[in-house]
Amino acid sequence: MSLMLGCIADDYTGASDLANTLTRQGLRTIQTIGVPDAGLALGTVDAVVVALKTRSISSADAVARSLAALGWLRGKGARHIMFKICSTFDSTDAGNIGPVTEALAAALDAPVVPVTPAFPETGRTVFQGHLFVGSRPLHESPLKDHPLNPMHDSDLVRVLARQSRHGVGLVAHDVVSQGAAAIAARLAALAASGMRSAIVDAISEPDLIALGAAALRLPLSTGASGLGLGLARAARGESAGTAPPVWEAPGGPAAIIAGSCAAATLEQIAAVEPDLPVHRLDIDRLLNDPVYADAALASTEAQLSQGPVLLASSATPDVVAQLKAAHGDDVGARIEAALARLAAGLVERGVRRLIVAGGETSGAVIDRLGVAALEIGPEIAPGVPLLRSIGGAPMLFALKSGNFGGADFFRRALAAMGVAA
Ligand SMILES: Nc1ncnc2c1ncn2[C@@H]1O[C@H](COP(=O)(O)OP(=O)(O)O)[C@@H](O)[C@H]1O
Ligand SMILES: O=C(O)[C@@H](O)C(=O)COP(=O)(O)O
């Protein structure tokens, strides 16, 4: 097997977001959870997205796990490697976008790495190296309040340079607008001057297509799903590619687990509250009362037979700050583990259709359920596909980035799973 694209994602919703884009661009794509066992049957695929949970761990661990994924992808003949990061560049000054990019570049002997989180379809654009979320620069967007990776600087050349050993350049829009050859020439000039990565401007799909054509000539690129779109177009060439599959909806109750504290998720929870039972979890009890989780699950049992239920830890930034002050900076990881336990309890009670809101939350849930890989189905909302587990009891998932989806996302996801809300 020889893969057109081998992708390494730093969180699970990011992985499914990219897999969705590649699938919509006609590439047969599979998402694996970590480096898959040798026995996993991948079938005939053009791209594999290896989902890792490395965005918020130590940079040494993130590098080691990403290099292991690289080794597996190279063993599958991947012709180009893409490191999938968040379209809002979620990271701290301690890493991990810079350290992982530089480690992968060294392993691949890449002369320079184009880097862009641009994803205009979801309002992420990069101009003069500055990242905009909608009309606001990153540091004025809701991402400034992220519980794990609050973003306080929209100048990505500066942000990436703070977490990189080598110099970081810029391919500005006046070059990008001239097309792939101009981008490639600028990247080569930056490499000759000692730069090893470069933020690349992109504000539209044509920019992404030009960048994809230039990037595919290099061993490695780093970015969000917009970059994936450009790479897929260049890799696919003129072939039409393949359409996403249509699945028979499996039976079984449905549930929603929300761990994201993003503004979009808070709005989505409020929007669906009139239609189904919403359990807003008491975090103090969730973390300290040994019987609270079982009591919460018991309270859902009768409800699950009537329709979907939603369990949420999600809170506004001021409440998140209070809980971090009360429980320590690791409160996020502890809540993830508690939500994953609740998800396992819901599956034990027959749930086979599960929507999870939050990247780190999705990682904890999918790991706890032991899912090995996911097929990519039709798109529910930009950046969020319907997913079906591969191996084990078949389950349908929707793993939603906290920031993605409109107010009606949960209703749309349930409908895509064959569930009326
Ligand atoms: N009430 C809360 N207070 C503090 N942290 C929370 C709360 N609820 C969830 N969290 C944590 O916030 C983080 C959300 O990250 P994630 O799941 O990646 O969402 P997003 O996709 O919005 O980034 C997780 O670590 C989660 O456990
Ligand atoms: O690129 C994106 O924005 C998403 O694919 C993503 O990575 C979001 O991460 P979470 O907000 O942690 O889900």
Tab-separated table of C-alpha atoms and ligand atoms in Angstrom:
chain	number	residue	atom	x	y	z
A	1	MET	CA	0.000	0.000	0.000
A	2	SER	CA	1.286	3.496	-0.764
A	3	LEU	CA	-0.526	6.386	0.893
A	4	MET	CA	-0.919	9.742	-0.862
A	5	LEU	CA	-1.034	11.431	2.552
A	6	GLY	CA	0.043	10.314	6.001
A	7	CYS	CA	-1.345	12.633	8.690
A	8	ILE	CA	-0.531	12.959	12.384
A	9	ALA	CA	-3.150	14.863	14.415
A	10	ASP	CA	-2.569	16.321	17.888
A	11	ASP	CA	-6.146	15.707	19.025
A	12	TYR	CA	-9.056	13.480	18.070
A	13	THR	CA	-11.572	16.051	16.885
A	14	GLY	CA	-8.781	17.628	14.860
A	15	ALA	CA	-8.134	14.242	13.307
A	16	SER	CA	-11.765	13.734	12.316
A	17	ASP	CA	-11.973	17.328	11.074
A	18	LEU	CA	-9.040	16.701	8.728
A	19	ALA	CA	-10.335	13.260	7.741
A	20	ASN	CA	-13.646	14.930	6.849
A	21	THR	CA	-11.909	17.428	4.582
A	22	LEU	CA	-9.799	14.763	2.868
A	23	THR	CA	-12.891	12.583	2.336
A	24	ARG	CA	-14.881	15.495	0.899
A	25	GLN	CA	-11.985	16.118	-1.478
A	26	GLY	CA	-12.343	12.548	-2.739
A	27	LEU	CA	-9.562	10.785	-0.822
A	28	ARG	CA	-10.477	7.428	0.758
A	29	THR	CA	-9.530	8.160	4.351
A	30	ILE	CA	-9.397	6.282	7.644
A	31	GLN	CA	-8.812	7.748	11.120
A	32	THR	CA	-6.830	5.522	13.454
A	33	ILE	CA	-6.661	5.992	17.199
A	34	GLY	CA	-2.953	6.087	17.860
A	35	VAL	CA	-0.569	3.843	15.946
A	36	PRO	CA	-2.787	0.889	14.993
A	37	ASP	CA	-2.080	-2.752	15.752
A	38	ALA	CA	-0.579	-4.713	12.883
A	39	GLY	CA	-3.813	-6.634	12.552
A	40	LEU	CA	-6.012	-3.632	11.784
A	41	ALA	CA	-7.458	-4.032	8.283
A	42	LEU	CA	-7.266	-0.603	6.643
A	43	GLY	CA	-8.636	-1.628	3.260
A	44	THR	CA	-7.782	0.433	0.182
A	45	VAL	CA	-7.168	3.987	1.365
A	46	ASP	CA	-5.497	7.085	-0.018
A	47	ALA	CA	-4.898	8.757	3.346
A	48	VAL	CA	-4.634	7.799	6.995
A	49	VAL	CA	-5.024	10.258	9.859
A	50	VAL	CA	-3.369	8.966	13.026
A	51	ALA	CA	-5.174	10.620	15.933
A	52	LEU	CA	-2.973	11.325	18.936
A	53	LYS	CA	-3.791	13.100	22.198
A	54	THR	CA	-0.620	15.198	22.289
A	55	ARG	CA	-1.733	18.831	22.118
A	56	SER	CA	-1.566	19.467	25.870
A	57	ILE	CA	1.064	17.011	27.090
A	58	SER	CA	4.806	17.578	27.581
A	59	SER	CA	6.657	18.380	24.365
A	60	ALA	CA	9.025	15.432	24.897
A	61	ASP	CA	6.084	13.014	25.031
A	62	ALA	CA	4.380	14.727	22.102
A	63	VAL	CA	7.545	14.404	20.013
A	64	ALA	CA	8.030	10.729	20.903
A	65	ARG	CA	4.438	9.772	20.069
A	66	SER	CA	4.465	11.773	16.840
A	67	LEU	CA	7.703	10.132	15.701
A	68	ALA	CA	6.190	6.706	16.398
A	69	ALA	CA	3.225	7.631	14.210
A	70	LEU	CA	5.631	8.874	11.537
A	71	GLY	CA	7.441	5.536	11.546
A	72	TRP	CA	4.175	3.663	11.004
A	73	LEU	CA	3.045	6.008	8.210
A	74	ARG	CA	6.402	5.743	6.418
A	75	GLY	CA	6.042	1.968	6.672
A	76	LYS	CA	2.767	2.388	4.766
A	77	GLY	CA	4.533	4.302	2.011
A	78	ALA	CA	3.147	7.764	2.838
A	79	ARG	CA	4.454	10.137	0.190
A	80	HIS	CA	3.782	13.321	2.172
A	81	ILE	CA	3.364	13.824	5.928
A	82	MET	CA	0.998	16.430	7.364
A	83	PHE	CA	1.073	17.355	11.042
A	84	LYS	CA	-2.498	18.413	11.870
A	85	ILE	CA	-2.763	21.172	14.465
A	86	CYS	CA	-5.655	23.327	15.595
A	87	SER	CA	-7.016	26.041	13.305
A	88	THR	CA	-6.652	28.351	16.316
A	89	PHE	CA	-3.040	27.240	16.847
A	90	ASP	CA	-3.847	25.885	20.318
A	91	SER	CA	-0.504	25.541	22.110
A	92	THR	CA	1.505	27.049	24.936
A	93	ASP	CA	4.921	28.716	24.686
A	94	ALA	CA	6.323	25.381	25.845
A	95	GLY	CA	5.103	23.681	22.714
A	96	ASN	CA	4.058	21.467	21.026
A	97	ILE	CA	3.631	22.740	17.471
A	98	GLY	CA	7.247	23.879	17.198
A	99	PRO	CA	8.942	20.898	18.851
A	100	VAL	CA	6.872	18.294	16.952
A	101	THR	CA	7.275	20.092	13.620
A	102	GLU	CA	11.045	20.314	14.086
A	103	ALA	CA	11.336	16.668	15.152
A	104	LEU	CA	9.321	15.450	12.173
A	105	ALA	CA	11.322	17.723	9.847
A	106	ALA	CA	14.607	16.320	11.146
A	107	ALA	CA	13.387	12.735	10.702
A	108	LEU	CA	12.257	13.520	7.146
A	109	ASP	CA	15.245	15.728	6.292
A	110	ALA	CA	12.772	18.441	5.288
A	111	PRO	CA	14.540	21.641	4.194
A	112	VAL	CA	11.661	23.855	5.348
A	113	VAL	CA	8.108	23.266	6.649
A	114	PRO	CA	5.143	25.385	5.482
A	115	VAL	CA	2.813	26.061	8.424
A	116	THR	CA	-0.704	27.454	8.270
A	117	PRO	CA	-3.789	27.024	10.508
A	118	ALA	CA	-5.946	28.804	7.926
A	119	PHE	CA	-9.382	27.212	7.475
A	120	PRO	CA	-11.557	29.914	5.877
A	121	GLU	CA	-14.631	27.629	5.821
A	122	THR	CA	-14.693	27.988	9.622
A	123	GLY	CA	-13.567	31.596	9.704
A	124	ARG	CA	-9.848	31.013	10.356
A	125	THR	CA	-7.678	33.200	8.096
A	126	VAL	CA	-4.002	34.173	8.221
A	127	PHE	CA	-2.763	37.504	6.883
A	128	GLN	CA	0.720	38.938	7.350
A	129	GLY	CA	1.278	36.051	9.732
A	130	HIS	CA	-1.590	37.079	12.005
A	131	LEU	CA	-4.396	34.596	12.729
A	132	PHE	CA	-7.987	35.868	12.644
A	133	VAL	CA	-11.027	34.037	14.053
A	134	GLY	CA	-13.856	35.605	12.142
A	135	SER	CA	-13.212	39.332	12.199
A	136	ARG	CA	-11.221	39.261	15.447
A	137	PRO	CA	-7.495	38.630	15.888
A	138	LEU	CA	-6.858	35.411	17.792
A	139	HIS	CA	-5.987	37.119	21.079
A	140	GLU	CA	-9.338	38.949	21.076
A	141	SER	CA	-11.367	35.784	20.263
A	142	PRO	CA	-12.934	33.353	22.771
A	143	LEU	CA	-9.707	31.323	22.449
A	144	LYS	CA	-8.113	33.785	24.879
A	145	ASP	CA	-10.137	31.980	27.571
A	146	HIS	CA	-9.370	28.382	26.579
A	147	PRO	CA	-9.109	26.229	29.743
A	148	LEU	CA	-5.923	24.483	28.603
A	149	ASN	CA	-4.235	26.625	25.918
A	150	PRO	CA	-5.390	30.254	26.234
A	151	MET	CA	-4.149	32.148	23.168
A	152	HIS	CA	-2.824	35.660	23.825
A	153	ASP	CA	-0.864	36.480	20.641
A	154	SER	CA	-2.205	36.503	17.055
A	155	ASP	CA	1.244	36.918	15.474
A	156	LEU	CA	1.987	33.295	14.585
A	157	VAL	CA	5.565	33.937	13.448
A	158	ARG	CA	6.228	35.201	16.987
A	159	VAL	CA	4.232	32.390	18.622
A	160	LEU	CA	5.930	29.635	16.622
A	161	ALA	CA	9.375	31.196	17.083
A	162	ARG	CA	8.916	31.090	20.876
A	163	GLN	CA	8.509	27.317	20.716
A	164	SER	CA	11.067	26.562	17.974
A	165	ARG	CA	14.845	26.164	17.983
A	166	HIS	CA	15.250	27.305	14.393
A	167	GLY	CA	14.185	30.504	12.673
A	168	VAL	CA	10.586	30.972	11.510
A	169	GLY	CA	9.823	32.913	8.331
A	170	LEU	CA	6.729	34.269	6.609
A	171	VAL	CA	5.258	33.644	3.162
A	172	ALA	CA	3.014	36.683	2.940
A	173	HIS	CA	-0.144	36.978	0.887
A	174	ASP	CA	1.471	39.005	-1.890
A	175	VAL	CA	3.547	35.888	-2.671
A	176	VAL	CA	0.748	33.362	-2.022
A	177	SER	CA	-1.557	35.183	-4.459
A	178	GLN	CA	0.997	34.572	-7.245
A	179	GLY	CA	0.516	30.791	-6.975
A	180	ALA	CA	2.357	27.580	-6.153
A	181	ALA	CA	5.623	28.350	-7.950
A	182	ALA	CA	6.007	31.662	-6.128
A	183	ILE	CA	5.262	30.014	-2.799
A	184	ALA	CA	7.796	27.267	-3.501
A	185	ALA	CA	10.437	29.831	-4.473
A	186	ARG	CA	9.845	31.846	-1.304
A	187	LEU	CA	10.063	28.718	0.852
A	188	ALA	CA	13.347	27.751	-0.846
A	189	ALA	CA	14.742	31.235	-0.241
A	190	LEU	CA	13.761	31.069	3.431
A	191	ALA	CA	15.441	27.655	3.731
A	192	ALA	CA	18.592	29.038	2.134
A	193	SER	CA	18.592	31.809	4.735
A	194	GLY	CA	18.457	29.258	7.552
A	195	MET	CA	14.739	29.251	8.312
A	196	ARG	CA	13.290	25.758	8.935
A	197	SER	CA	9.602	26.661	9.060
A	198	ALA	CA	7.415	29.440	7.692
A	199	ILE	CA	3.938	30.699	8.471
A	200	VAL	CA	2.041	30.918	5.185
A	201	ASP	CA	-0.794	33.405	4.682
A	202	ALA	CA	-4.120	32.089	3.406
A	203	ILE	CA	-7.472	33.854	3.308
A	204	SER	CA	-9.319	31.888	0.645
A	205	GLU	CA	-9.632	28.445	-0.947
A	206	PRO	CA	-7.489	29.428	-3.984
A	207	ASP	CA	-4.693	30.333	-1.551
A	208	LEU	CA	-4.994	26.881	0.032
A	209	ILE	CA	-4.930	25.142	-3.343
A	210	ALA	CA	-1.778	27.007	-4.368
A	211	LEU	CA	-0.176	26.226	-1.009
A	212	GLY	CA	-1.145	22.538	-1.247
A	213	ALA	CA	0.547	22.223	-4.628
A	214	ALA	CA	3.722	23.857	-3.274
A	215	ALA	CA	3.675	21.915	0.008
A	216	LEU	CA	3.220	18.531	-1.663
A	217	ARG	CA	6.661	18.991	-3.256
A	218	LEU	CA	8.130	18.937	0.288
A	219	PRO	CA	8.221	15.973	2.708
A	220	LEU	CA	6.264	17.682	5.523
A	221	SER	CA	3.706	20.392	6.188
A	222	THR	CA	1.961	21.554	9.359
A	223	GLY	CA	-1.494	23.015	9.529
A	224	ALA	CA	-5.228	22.694	9.934
A	225	SER	CA	-7.878	21.311	7.600
A	226	GLY	CA	-7.503	24.134	5.120
A	227	LEU	CA	-4.001	22.902	4.367
A	228	GLY	CA	-5.462	19.412	4.079
A	229	LEU	CA	-7.849	20.660	1.400
A	230	GLY	CA	-4.971	22.011	-0.658
A	231	LEU	CA	-2.872	18.894	-0.224
A	232	ALA	CA	-5.790	16.663	-1.196
A	233	ARG	CA	-6.508	18.668	-4.356
A	234	ALA	CA	-2.851	18.456	-5.363
A	235	ALA	CA	-2.542	14.764	-4.496
A	236	ARG	CA	-5.788	13.791	-6.218
A	237	GLY	CA	-4.955	15.698	-9.383
A	238	GLU	CA	-7.676	15.509	-11.958
A	239	SER	CA	-9.257	12.276	-10.675
A	240	ALA	CA	-12.729	12.719	-9.286
A	241	GLY	CA	-11.979	10.758	-6.136
A	242	THR	CA	-14.640	8.869	-4.177
A	243	ALA	CA	-17.781	10.020	-2.373
A	244	PRO	CA	-18.229	9.382	1.379
A	245	PRO	CA	-20.200	6.222	2.227
A	246	VAL	CA	-23.854	6.160	3.302
A	247	TRP	CA	-24.443	3.924	6.311
A	248	GLU	CA	-27.447	2.141	7.735
A	249	ALA	CA	-28.048	3.800	11.118
A	250	PRO	CA	-27.457	1.187	13.860
A	251	GLY	CA	-30.045	0.976	16.644
A	252	GLY	CA	-29.435	1.731	20.270
A	253	PRO	CA	-29.931	4.797	22.472
A	254	ALA	CA	-28.073	8.040	21.796
A	255	ALA	CA	-26.280	10.392	24.171
A	256	ILE	CA	-24.222	13.573	24.199
A	257	ILE	CA	-21.171	14.223	26.401
A	258	ALA	CA	-19.978	17.846	26.526
A	259	GLY	CA	-16.615	18.708	28.059
A	260	SER	CA	-15.837	21.705	25.886
A	261	CYS	CA	-16.175	25.144	27.483
A	262	ALA	CA	-16.080	26.905	24.128
A	263	ALA	CA	-18.661	29.610	23.526
A	264	ALA	CA	-20.079	27.635	20.589
A	265	THR	CA	-20.608	24.539	22.752
A	266	LEU	CA	-22.260	26.511	25.552
A	267	GLU	CA	-24.666	27.926	22.954
A	268	GLN	CA	-25.345	24.464	21.507
A	269	ILE	CA	-26.161	23.032	24.945
A	270	ALA	CA	-28.591	25.888	25.659
A	271	ALA	CA	-30.225	25.448	22.240
A	272	VAL	CA	-31.012	21.756	22.765
A	273	GLU	CA	-32.055	22.086	26.445
A	274	PRO	CA	-35.803	22.409	25.630
A	275	ASP	CA	-35.708	19.178	23.593
A	276	LEU	CA	-33.945	16.609	25.783
A	277	PRO	CA	-32.737	16.020	29.368
A	278	VAL	CA	-29.547	18.004	30.081
A	279	HIS	CA	-27.539	17.024	33.171
A	280	ARG	CA	-25.264	19.926	34.100
A	281	LEU	CA	-22.760	18.072	36.242
A	282	ASP	CA	-21.661	19.330	39.654
A	283	ILE	CA	-17.867	19.375	39.205
A	284	ASP	CA	-17.046	19.376	42.921
A	285	ARG	CA	-19.132	16.235	43.403
A	286	LEU	CA	-18.025	14.692	40.091
A	287	LEU	CA	-14.403	14.891	41.260
A	288	ASN	CA	-14.844	14.149	44.968
A	289	ASP	CA	-18.030	12.147	45.566
A	290	PRO	CA	-17.394	8.454	44.725
A	291	VAL	CA	-21.068	7.683	44.161
A	292	TYR	CA	-21.963	10.796	42.156
A	293	ALA	CA	-21.115	9.378	38.704
A	294	ASP	CA	-23.140	6.213	39.305
A	295	ALA	CA	-26.058	8.299	40.566
A	296	ALA	CA	-25.874	10.469	37.456
A	297	LEU	CA	-25.879	7.368	35.240
A	298	ALA	CA	-28.784	5.851	37.143
A	299	SER	CA	-30.772	9.025	36.591
A	300	THR	CA	-30.287	8.664	32.821
A	301	GLU	CA	-31.489	5.068	32.534
A	302	ALA	CA	-35.217	5.759	32.310
A	303	GLN	CA	-34.550	8.808	30.121
A	304	LEU	CA	-32.416	6.849	27.618
A	305	SER	CA	-35.355	4.622	26.777
A	306	GLN	CA	-37.332	7.743	25.796
A	307	GLY	CA	-34.628	9.521	23.784
A	308	PRO	CA	-31.156	11.093	23.889
A	309	VAL	CA	-29.685	12.611	27.056
A	310	LEU	CA	-26.904	15.186	27.419
A	311	LEU	CA	-24.310	15.213	30.211
A	312	ALA	CA	-22.195	18.378	30.386
A	313	SER	CA	-19.343	19.633	32.528
A	314	SER	CA	-19.113	22.721	30.303
A	315	ALA	CA	-18.963	26.075	32.044
A	316	THR	CA	-18.335	29.742	31.356
A	317	PRO	CA	-14.784	31.154	31.640
A	318	ASP	CA	-15.390	32.658	35.098
A	319	VAL	CA	-16.624	29.345	36.488
A	320	VAL	CA	-13.727	27.514	34.809
A	321	ALA	CA	-11.304	29.914	36.515
A	322	GLN	CA	-12.973	29.324	39.897
A	323	LEU	CA	-12.734	25.538	39.468
A	324	LYS	CA	-9.088	25.712	38.428
A	325	ALA	CA	-8.389	27.825	41.527
A	326	ALA	CA	-10.267	25.345	43.721
A	327	HIS	CA	-9.002	22.079	42.216
A	328	GLY	CA	-5.654	22.957	40.618
A	329	ASP	CA	-4.433	23.266	37.037
A	330	ASP	CA	-4.936	19.546	36.398
A	331	VAL	CA	-8.677	19.859	36.886
A	332	GLY	CA	-9.189	19.572	33.137
A	333	ALA	CA	-7.554	16.171	32.916
A	334	ARG	CA	-9.511	14.956	35.947
A	335	ILE	CA	-12.776	16.089	34.412
A	336	GLU	CA	-11.861	14.390	31.114
A	337	ALA	CA	-11.333	11.116	32.977
A	338	ALA	CA	-14.644	11.491	34.806
A	339	LEU	CA	-16.513	12.209	31.551
A	340	ALA	CA	-14.834	9.193	29.941
A	341	ARG	CA	-16.088	7.033	32.814
A	342	LEU	CA	-19.596	8.381	32.314
A	343	ALA	CA	-19.353	7.587	28.597
A	344	ALA	CA	-18.351	4.013	29.405
A	345	GLY	CA	-21.323	3.796	31.764
A	346	LEU	CA	-23.679	5.005	29.025
A	347	VAL	CA	-22.320	2.369	26.606
A	348	GLU	CA	-22.822	-0.280	29.297
A	349	ARG	CA	-26.463	0.915	29.363
A	350	GLY	CA	-26.797	0.295	25.624
A	351	VAL	CA	-25.791	3.637	24.065
A	352	ARG	CA	-24.468	3.028	20.524
A	353	ARG	CA	-24.713	6.560	19.131
A	354	LEU	CA	-22.502	9.067	20.957
A	355	ILE	CA	-21.774	12.750	20.327
A	356	VAL	CA	-18.801	14.249	22.175
A	357	ALA	CA	-18.080	17.996	22.336
A	358	GLY	CA	-14.417	18.835	22.897
A	359	GLY	CA	-11.116	17.674	21.478
A	360	GLU	CA	-9.394	16.551	24.673
A	361	THR	CA	-12.726	15.264	25.952
A	362	SER	CA	-13.177	13.183	22.797
A	363	GLY	CA	-9.711	11.744	23.243
A	364	ALA	CA	-10.436	10.644	26.775
A	365	VAL	CA	-13.799	9.129	25.811
A	366	ILE	CA	-12.555	7.267	22.718
A	367	ASP	CA	-9.537	5.928	24.602
A	368	ARG	CA	-11.750	4.721	27.460
A	369	LEU	CA	-14.087	2.970	25.008
A	370	GLY	CA	-11.097	1.300	23.324
A	371	VAL	CA	-12.015	2.351	19.774
A	372	ALA	CA	-9.201	1.359	17.372
A	373	ALA	CA	-10.181	3.217	14.212
A	374	LEU	CA	-13.002	5.173	12.609
A	375	GLU	CA	-14.582	5.231	9.145
A	376	ILE	CA	-15.446	8.687	7.838
A	377	GLY	CA	-19.059	9.295	6.873
A	378	PRO	CA	-21.014	12.308	5.611
A	379	GLU	CA	-20.336	15.785	6.992
A	380	ILE	CA	-22.661	16.997	9.795
A	381	ALA	CA	-21.213	20.523	9.936
A	382	PRO	CA	-17.971	22.083	8.635
A	383	GLY	CA	-15.171	20.183	10.350
A	384	VAL	CA	-17.400	17.505	11.882
A	385	PRO	CA	-18.167	14.220	10.057
A	386	LEU	CA	-20.281	11.287	11.119
A	387	LEU	CA	-17.943	8.488	12.196
A	388	ARG	CA	-18.367	4.726	12.550
A	389	SER	CA	-16.123	2.549	14.711
A	390	ILE	CA	-14.024	-0.143	13.054
A	391	GLY	CA	-13.718	-3.348	15.054
A	392	GLY	CA	-15.680	-4.194	18.189
A	393	ALA	CA	-19.376	-3.431	18.648
A	394	PRO	CA	-20.347	-0.951	15.901
A	395	MET	CA	-20.965	2.565	17.213
A	396	LEU	CA	-21.694	5.887	15.555
A	397	PHE	CA	-19.799	8.933	16.804
A	398	ALA	CA	-19.645	12.640	16.189
A	399	LEU	CA	-16.488	14.141	17.717
A	400	LYS	CA	-17.008	17.897	17.681
A	401	SER	CA	-14.334	20.502	18.138
A	402	GLY	CA	-15.580	22.816	20.851
A	403	ASN	CA	-15.593	25.798	18.529
A	404	PHE	CA	-17.295	24.132	15.568
A	405	GLY	CA	-20.935	23.851	14.577
A	406	GLY	CA	-23.911	26.179	14.701
A	407	ALA	CA	-26.455	26.503	17.507
A	408	ASP	CA	-28.462	23.574	16.100
A	409	PHE	CA	-25.448	21.253	15.893
A	410	PHE	CA	-26.689	18.640	18.365
A	411	ARG	CA	-30.034	18.298	16.592
A	412	ARG	CA	-28.240	17.920	13.250
A	413	ALA	CA	-25.835	15.335	14.641
A	414	LEU	CA	-28.662	13.312	16.181
A	415	ALA	CA	-30.576	13.445	12.897
A	416	ALA	CA	-27.475	12.243	11.017
A	417	MET	CA	-27.451	9.283	13.428
A	418	GLY	CA	-31.106	8.539	12.729
A	419	VAL	CA	-32.338	9.976	16.033
A	420	ALA	CA	-35.158	12.531	16.269
A	421	ALA	CA	-34.626	15.125	18.983
B	1	LIG	N1	-16.400	23.080	34.284
B	1	LIG	C1	-15.109	22.979	33.889
B	1	LIG	N2	-14.135	23.651	34.532
B	1	LIG	C2	-12.835	23.540	34.143
B	1	LIG	N3	-12.398	22.771	33.104
B	1	LIG	C3	-13.355	22.082	32.445
B	1	LIG	C4	-14.729	22.131	32.799
B	1	LIG	N4	-15.408	21.306	31.950
B	1	LIG	C5	-14.492	20.784	31.120
B	1	LIG	N5	-13.263	21.228	31.418
B	1	LIG	C6	-12.003	20.885	30.755
B	1	LIG	O1	-11.750	21.838	29.728
B	1	LIG	C7	-11.012	21.200	28.694
B	1	LIG	C8	-11.785	21.367	27.380
B	1	LIG	O2	-10.927	20.969	26.334
B	1	LIG	P1	-11.526	20.225	25.038
B	1	LIG	O3	-12.281	19.011	25.437
B	1	LIG	O4	-10.377	20.046	24.103
B	1	LIG	O5	-12.559	21.260	24.463
B	1	LIG	P2	-12.338	22.277	23.207
B	1	LIG	O6	-12.626	21.457	21.972
B	1	LIG	O7	-13.334	23.347	23.437
B	1	LIG	O8	-10.901	22.726	23.248
B	1	LIG	C9	-10.909	19.715	29.064
B	1	LIG	O9	-9.681	19.447	29.715
B	1	LIG	C10	-12.084	19.565	30.060
B	1	LIG	O10	-11.911	18.485	30.957
B	2	LIG	O1	-8.625	22.713	13.470
B	2	LIG	C1	-9.511	22.833	14.343
B	2	LIG	O2	-9.943	23.895	14.836
B	2	LIG	C2	-10.068	21.552	14.936
B	2	LIG	O3	-9.827	20.477	14.066
B	2	LIG	C3	-9.360	21.327	16.237
B	2	LIG	O4	-8.251	20.835	16.278
B	2	LIG	C4	-10.039	21.878	17.400
B	2	LIG	O5	-9.531	21.346	18.595
B	2	LIG	P1	-10.551	21.322	19.834
B	2	LIG	O6	-11.145	22.685	19.907
B	2	LIG	O7	-9.733	20.964	21.023
B	2	LIG	O8	-11.574	20.302	19.512
